[in-house]
Coordinates of C-alpha atoms and ligand atoms in Angstrom, one line a residue:
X1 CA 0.7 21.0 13.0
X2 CA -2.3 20.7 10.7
X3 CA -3.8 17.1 10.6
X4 CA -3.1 13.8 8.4
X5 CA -5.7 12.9 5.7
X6 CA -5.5 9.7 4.2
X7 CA -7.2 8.2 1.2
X8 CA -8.5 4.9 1.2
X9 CA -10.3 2.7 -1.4
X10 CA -13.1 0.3 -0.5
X11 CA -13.7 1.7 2.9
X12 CA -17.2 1.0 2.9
X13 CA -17.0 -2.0 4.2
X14 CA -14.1 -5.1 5.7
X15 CA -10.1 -3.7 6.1
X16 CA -10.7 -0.3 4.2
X17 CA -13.6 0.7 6.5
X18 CA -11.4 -0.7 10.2
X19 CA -8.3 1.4 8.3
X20 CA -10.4 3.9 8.0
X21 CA -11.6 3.8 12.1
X22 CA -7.6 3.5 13.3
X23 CA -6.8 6.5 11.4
X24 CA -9.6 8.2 12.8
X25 CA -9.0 6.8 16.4
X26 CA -5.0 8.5 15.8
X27 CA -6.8 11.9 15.0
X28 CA -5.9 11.4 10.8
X29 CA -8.8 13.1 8.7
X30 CA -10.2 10.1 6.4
X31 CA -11.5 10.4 2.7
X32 CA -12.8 6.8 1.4
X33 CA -14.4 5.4 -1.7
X34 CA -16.8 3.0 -1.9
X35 CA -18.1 1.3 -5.1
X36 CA -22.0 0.4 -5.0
X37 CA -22.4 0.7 -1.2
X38 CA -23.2 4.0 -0.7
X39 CA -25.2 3.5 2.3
X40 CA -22.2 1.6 4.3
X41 CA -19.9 4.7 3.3
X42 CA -22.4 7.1 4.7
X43 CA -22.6 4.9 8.1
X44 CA -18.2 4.9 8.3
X45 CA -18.8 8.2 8.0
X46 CA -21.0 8.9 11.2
X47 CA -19.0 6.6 13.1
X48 CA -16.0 8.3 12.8
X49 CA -17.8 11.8 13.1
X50 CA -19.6 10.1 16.4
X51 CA -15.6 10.0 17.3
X52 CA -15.2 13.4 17.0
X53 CA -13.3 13.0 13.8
X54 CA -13.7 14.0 10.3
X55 CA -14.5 11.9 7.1
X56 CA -15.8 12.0 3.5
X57 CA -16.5 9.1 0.7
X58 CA -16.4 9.5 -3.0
X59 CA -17.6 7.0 -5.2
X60 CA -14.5 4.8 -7.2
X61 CA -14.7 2.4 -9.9
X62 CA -10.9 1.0 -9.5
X63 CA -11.4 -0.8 -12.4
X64 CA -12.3 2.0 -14.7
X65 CA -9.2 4.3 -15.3
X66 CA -11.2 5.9 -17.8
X67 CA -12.6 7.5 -14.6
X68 CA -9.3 8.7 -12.9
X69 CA -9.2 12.0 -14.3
X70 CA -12.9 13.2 -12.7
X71 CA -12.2 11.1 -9.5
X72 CA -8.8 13.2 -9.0
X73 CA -10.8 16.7 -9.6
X74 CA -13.5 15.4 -7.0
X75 CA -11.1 14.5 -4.6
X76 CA -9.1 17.7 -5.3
X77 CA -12.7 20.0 -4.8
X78 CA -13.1 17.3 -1.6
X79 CA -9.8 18.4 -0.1
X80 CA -10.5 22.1 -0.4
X81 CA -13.9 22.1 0.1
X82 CA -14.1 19.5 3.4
X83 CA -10.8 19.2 4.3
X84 CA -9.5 22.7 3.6
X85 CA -6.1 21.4 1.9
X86 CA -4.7 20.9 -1.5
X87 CA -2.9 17.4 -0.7
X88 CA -3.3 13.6 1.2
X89 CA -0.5 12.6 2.9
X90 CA -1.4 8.2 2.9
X91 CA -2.6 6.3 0.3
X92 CA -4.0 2.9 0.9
X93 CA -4.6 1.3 -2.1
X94 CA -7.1 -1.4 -0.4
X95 CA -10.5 -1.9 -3.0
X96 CA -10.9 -5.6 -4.4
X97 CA -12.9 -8.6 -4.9
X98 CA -12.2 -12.3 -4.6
X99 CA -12.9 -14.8 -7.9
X100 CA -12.3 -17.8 -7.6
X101 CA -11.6 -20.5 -10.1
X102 CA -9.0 -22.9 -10.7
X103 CA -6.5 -22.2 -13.2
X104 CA -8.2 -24.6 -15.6
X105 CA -11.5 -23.0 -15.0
X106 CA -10.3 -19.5 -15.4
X107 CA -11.9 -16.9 -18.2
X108 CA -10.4 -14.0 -19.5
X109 CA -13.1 -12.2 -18.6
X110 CA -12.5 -13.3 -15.2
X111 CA -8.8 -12.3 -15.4
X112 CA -9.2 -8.8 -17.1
X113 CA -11.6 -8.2 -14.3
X114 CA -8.8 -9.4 -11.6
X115 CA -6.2 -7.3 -13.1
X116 CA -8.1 -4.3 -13.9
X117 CA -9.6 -4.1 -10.0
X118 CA -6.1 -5.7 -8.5
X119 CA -3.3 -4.1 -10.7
X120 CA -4.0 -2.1 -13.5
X121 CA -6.8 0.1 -11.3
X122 CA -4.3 1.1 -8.4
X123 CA -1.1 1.6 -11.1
X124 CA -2.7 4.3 -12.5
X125 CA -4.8 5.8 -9.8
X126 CA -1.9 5.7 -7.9
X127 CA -0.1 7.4 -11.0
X128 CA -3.1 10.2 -11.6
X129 CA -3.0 11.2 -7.6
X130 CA 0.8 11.6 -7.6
X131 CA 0.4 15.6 -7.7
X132 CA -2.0 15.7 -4.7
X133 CA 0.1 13.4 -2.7
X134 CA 2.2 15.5 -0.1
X135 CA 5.9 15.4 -0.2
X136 CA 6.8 13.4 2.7
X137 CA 3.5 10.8 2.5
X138 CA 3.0 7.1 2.9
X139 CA 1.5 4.5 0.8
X140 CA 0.4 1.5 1.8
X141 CA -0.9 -1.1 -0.8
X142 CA -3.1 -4.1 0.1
X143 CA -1.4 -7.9 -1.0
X144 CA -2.7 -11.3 0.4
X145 CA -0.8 -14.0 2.2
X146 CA -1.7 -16.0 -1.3
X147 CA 1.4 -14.1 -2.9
X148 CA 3.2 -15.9 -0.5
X149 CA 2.1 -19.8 -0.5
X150 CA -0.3 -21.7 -3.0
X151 CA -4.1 -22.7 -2.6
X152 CA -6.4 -24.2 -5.6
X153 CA -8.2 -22.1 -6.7
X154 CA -5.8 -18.6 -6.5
X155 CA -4.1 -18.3 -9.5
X156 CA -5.1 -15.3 -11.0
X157 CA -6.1 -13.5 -8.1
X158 CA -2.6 -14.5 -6.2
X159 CA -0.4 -13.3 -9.4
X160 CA -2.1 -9.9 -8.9
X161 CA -1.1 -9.4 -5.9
X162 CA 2.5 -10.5 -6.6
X163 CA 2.4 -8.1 -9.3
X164 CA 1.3 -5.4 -6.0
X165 CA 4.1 -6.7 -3.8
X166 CA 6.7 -5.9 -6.8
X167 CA 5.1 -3.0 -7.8
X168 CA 5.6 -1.5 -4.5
X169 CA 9.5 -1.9 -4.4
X170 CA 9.6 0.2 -7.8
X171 CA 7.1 2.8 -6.2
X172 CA 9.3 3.3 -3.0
X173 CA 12.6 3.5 -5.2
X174 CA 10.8 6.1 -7.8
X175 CA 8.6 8.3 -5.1
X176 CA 11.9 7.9 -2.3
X177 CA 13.5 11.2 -3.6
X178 CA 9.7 13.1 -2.5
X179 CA 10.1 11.5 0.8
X180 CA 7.0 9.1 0.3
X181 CA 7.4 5.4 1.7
X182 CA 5.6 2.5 0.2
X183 CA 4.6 -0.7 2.1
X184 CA 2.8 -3.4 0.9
X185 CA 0.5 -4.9 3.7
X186 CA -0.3 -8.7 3.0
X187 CA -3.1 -10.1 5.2
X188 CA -3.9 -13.2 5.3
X189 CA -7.4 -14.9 5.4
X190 CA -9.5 -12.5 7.2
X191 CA -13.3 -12.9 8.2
X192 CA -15.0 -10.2 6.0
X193 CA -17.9 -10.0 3.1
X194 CA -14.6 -10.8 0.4
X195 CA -15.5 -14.0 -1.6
X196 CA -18.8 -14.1 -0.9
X197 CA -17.8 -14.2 2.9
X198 CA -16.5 -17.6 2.9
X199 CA -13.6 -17.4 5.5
X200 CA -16.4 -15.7 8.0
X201 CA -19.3 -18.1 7.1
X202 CA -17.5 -21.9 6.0
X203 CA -16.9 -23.3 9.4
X204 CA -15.0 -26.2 7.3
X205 CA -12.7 -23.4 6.2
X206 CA -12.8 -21.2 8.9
X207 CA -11.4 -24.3 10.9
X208 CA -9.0 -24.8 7.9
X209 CA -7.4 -21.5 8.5
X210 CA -7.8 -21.6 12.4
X211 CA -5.5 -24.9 12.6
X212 CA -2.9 -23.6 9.8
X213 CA -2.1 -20.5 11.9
X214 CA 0.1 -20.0 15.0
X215 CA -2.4 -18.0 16.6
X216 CA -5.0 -20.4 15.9
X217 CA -8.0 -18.7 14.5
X218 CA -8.6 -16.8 11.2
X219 CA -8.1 -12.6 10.9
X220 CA -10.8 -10.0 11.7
X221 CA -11.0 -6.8 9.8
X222 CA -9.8 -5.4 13.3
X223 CA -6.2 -7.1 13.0
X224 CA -5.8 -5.3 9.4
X225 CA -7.2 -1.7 10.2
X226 CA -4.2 -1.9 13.2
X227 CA -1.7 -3.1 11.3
X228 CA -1.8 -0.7 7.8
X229 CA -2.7 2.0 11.1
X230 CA 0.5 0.8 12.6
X231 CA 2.7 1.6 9.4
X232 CA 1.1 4.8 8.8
X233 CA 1.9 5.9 12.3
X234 CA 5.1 7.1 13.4
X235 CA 6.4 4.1 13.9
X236 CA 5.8 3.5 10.3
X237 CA 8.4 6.2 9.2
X238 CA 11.5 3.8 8.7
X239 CA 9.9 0.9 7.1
X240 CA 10.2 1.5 3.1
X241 CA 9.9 -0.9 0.1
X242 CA 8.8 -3.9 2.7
X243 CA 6.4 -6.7 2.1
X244 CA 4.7 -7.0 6.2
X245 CA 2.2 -9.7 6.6
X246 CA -0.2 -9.9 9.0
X247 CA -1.5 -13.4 9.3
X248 CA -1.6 -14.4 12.5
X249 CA 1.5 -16.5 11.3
X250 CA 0.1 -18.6 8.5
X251 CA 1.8 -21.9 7.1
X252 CA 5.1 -20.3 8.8
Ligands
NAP1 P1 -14.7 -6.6 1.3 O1 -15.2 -6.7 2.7 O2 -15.5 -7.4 0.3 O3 -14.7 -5.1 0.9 C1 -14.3 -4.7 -0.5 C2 -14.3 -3.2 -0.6 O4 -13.8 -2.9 -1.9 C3 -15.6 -2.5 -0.5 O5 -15.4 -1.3 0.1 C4 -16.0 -2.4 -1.9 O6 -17.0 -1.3 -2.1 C5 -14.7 -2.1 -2.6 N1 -14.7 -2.5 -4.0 C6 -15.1 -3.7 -4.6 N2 -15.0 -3.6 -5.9 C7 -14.6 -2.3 -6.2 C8 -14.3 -1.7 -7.4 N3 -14.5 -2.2 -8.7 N4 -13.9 -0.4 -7.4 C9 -13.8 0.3 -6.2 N5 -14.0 -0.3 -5.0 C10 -14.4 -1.6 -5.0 O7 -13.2 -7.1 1.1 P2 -12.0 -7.0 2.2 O8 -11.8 -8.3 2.8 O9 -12.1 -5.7 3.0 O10 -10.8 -6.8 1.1 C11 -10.0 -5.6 1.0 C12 -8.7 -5.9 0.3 O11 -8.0 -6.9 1.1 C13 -8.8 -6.5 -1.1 O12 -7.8 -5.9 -1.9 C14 -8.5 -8.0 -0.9 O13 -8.0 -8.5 -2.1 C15 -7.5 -7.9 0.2 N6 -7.4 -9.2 1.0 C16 -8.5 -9.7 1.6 C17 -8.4 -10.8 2.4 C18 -9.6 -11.5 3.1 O14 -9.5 -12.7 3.4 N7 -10.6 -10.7 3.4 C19 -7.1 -11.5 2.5 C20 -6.1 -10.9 1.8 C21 -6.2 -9.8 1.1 P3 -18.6 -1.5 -1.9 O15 -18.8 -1.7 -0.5 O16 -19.2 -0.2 -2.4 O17 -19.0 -2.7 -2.7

């Protein structure tokens, strides 16, 4: 049986890039984008070719659709050319930023920017690559925990991602009849570079976090890559139209 290859945006660096080194570990081929950080792609890339697997990265703006149509004919000369196959088989729609602002506080640039990176950028990505995702495939889209309960300081960034989470259920009802499942993975605050770091680096928040969840400390990119690796794996194959999060066990 010929091996999995899986697409995944922002794997340069945090969740995308551990995603990216499960797959790899389960012996699936790995194609990520990365946006600016071209040097951190190239470095996933060695890592999981120092594993004895294979990778490539393309360069993605998520929120420029404008873009789609070149960045499907890259990834479909990437696929022949590096991969030697005309489809993916998993999507994991993972690329995004953190702004922060109260709801007072918030500009419409700001917003525009949230839902262009956070909605609009993986609607119609994931619409363009529809062709060169196998029959039979997975997606997995990346929520937060904030789609879930409330913090200051969230509101357009959370509403996003609740527009993700119900997005997904009308993906896995349209794409079921192809055979293609779609999760929606929901982490919840996880020590990485997102939002200037501040989960990793605020030990008044890190502490916040720590003492709000059952397993008392915050995430690590680790606990994400396993768990989207986890539902792309076989045991994976059942689970359709769900909202899984992966928290630790946050404000249960
Ligand atoms: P991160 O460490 O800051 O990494 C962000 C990734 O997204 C990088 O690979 C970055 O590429 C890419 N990216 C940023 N803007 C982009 C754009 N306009 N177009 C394409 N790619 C872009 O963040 P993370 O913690 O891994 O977050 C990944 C996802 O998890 C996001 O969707 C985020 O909303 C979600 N999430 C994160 C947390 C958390 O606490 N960390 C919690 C819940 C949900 P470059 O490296 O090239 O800049």
């Amino acid at each position: 049986m010929s091996k999995k290859i899986a697409l995944i945006t922002g794997a340069s660096r945090g969740l995308g890039k551990s995603t990216a080194l499960h797959l790899a570990a389960q012996g699936v081929d790995v194609i990520g984008t990365y946006h600016s950080k071209q040097a951190e792609a190239q470095a996933v890339v060695a890592e999981i070719e120092a594993l004895g697997g294979r990778a490539h990265m393309l360069q993605l703006d998520v929120s420029d659709s404008s873009s789609f149509d070149a960045f499907s004919t890259q990834l479909a000369q990437a696929l022949g050319e590096v991969f030697q196959a005309s489809q993916f088989d998993f999507l994991v729609n993972n690329a995004g930023v953190g702004i922060y602002n109260s709801f007072a506080e918030t500009s419409e640039a700001q917003f525009d920017q949230l839902v262009d990176i956070h909605f609009k950028g993986p609607f119609f990505l994931t619409q363009k690559l529809l062709p060169l995702l196998a029959d039979g495939g997975r997606i997995v889209n990346v929520s937060s925990g904030l789609a879930r309960f409330s913090m200051v300081g969230y509101a357009a960034y959370a509403s996003m991602k609740g527009a993700i989470e119900v997005w997904t259920r009308y993906l896995a009802k349209e794409l079921g009849p192809r055979g293609i499942n779609v999760n929606v993975l929901a982490p919840g605050a996880i020590a990485t570079d997102f939002g200037g770091g501040t989960v990793r680096d605020n030990a008044e928040v890190n502490q916040m976090i720590a003492s709000s969840t059952a397993l008392g400390r915050v995430g690590e990119a680790d606990d994400i890559g396993a768990a989207i690796s986890m539902l792309l794996g076989d045991g994976g194959k059942w689970i359709n139209g769900q909202r899984i999060e992966a928290s630790g066990g946050i404000f249960l």
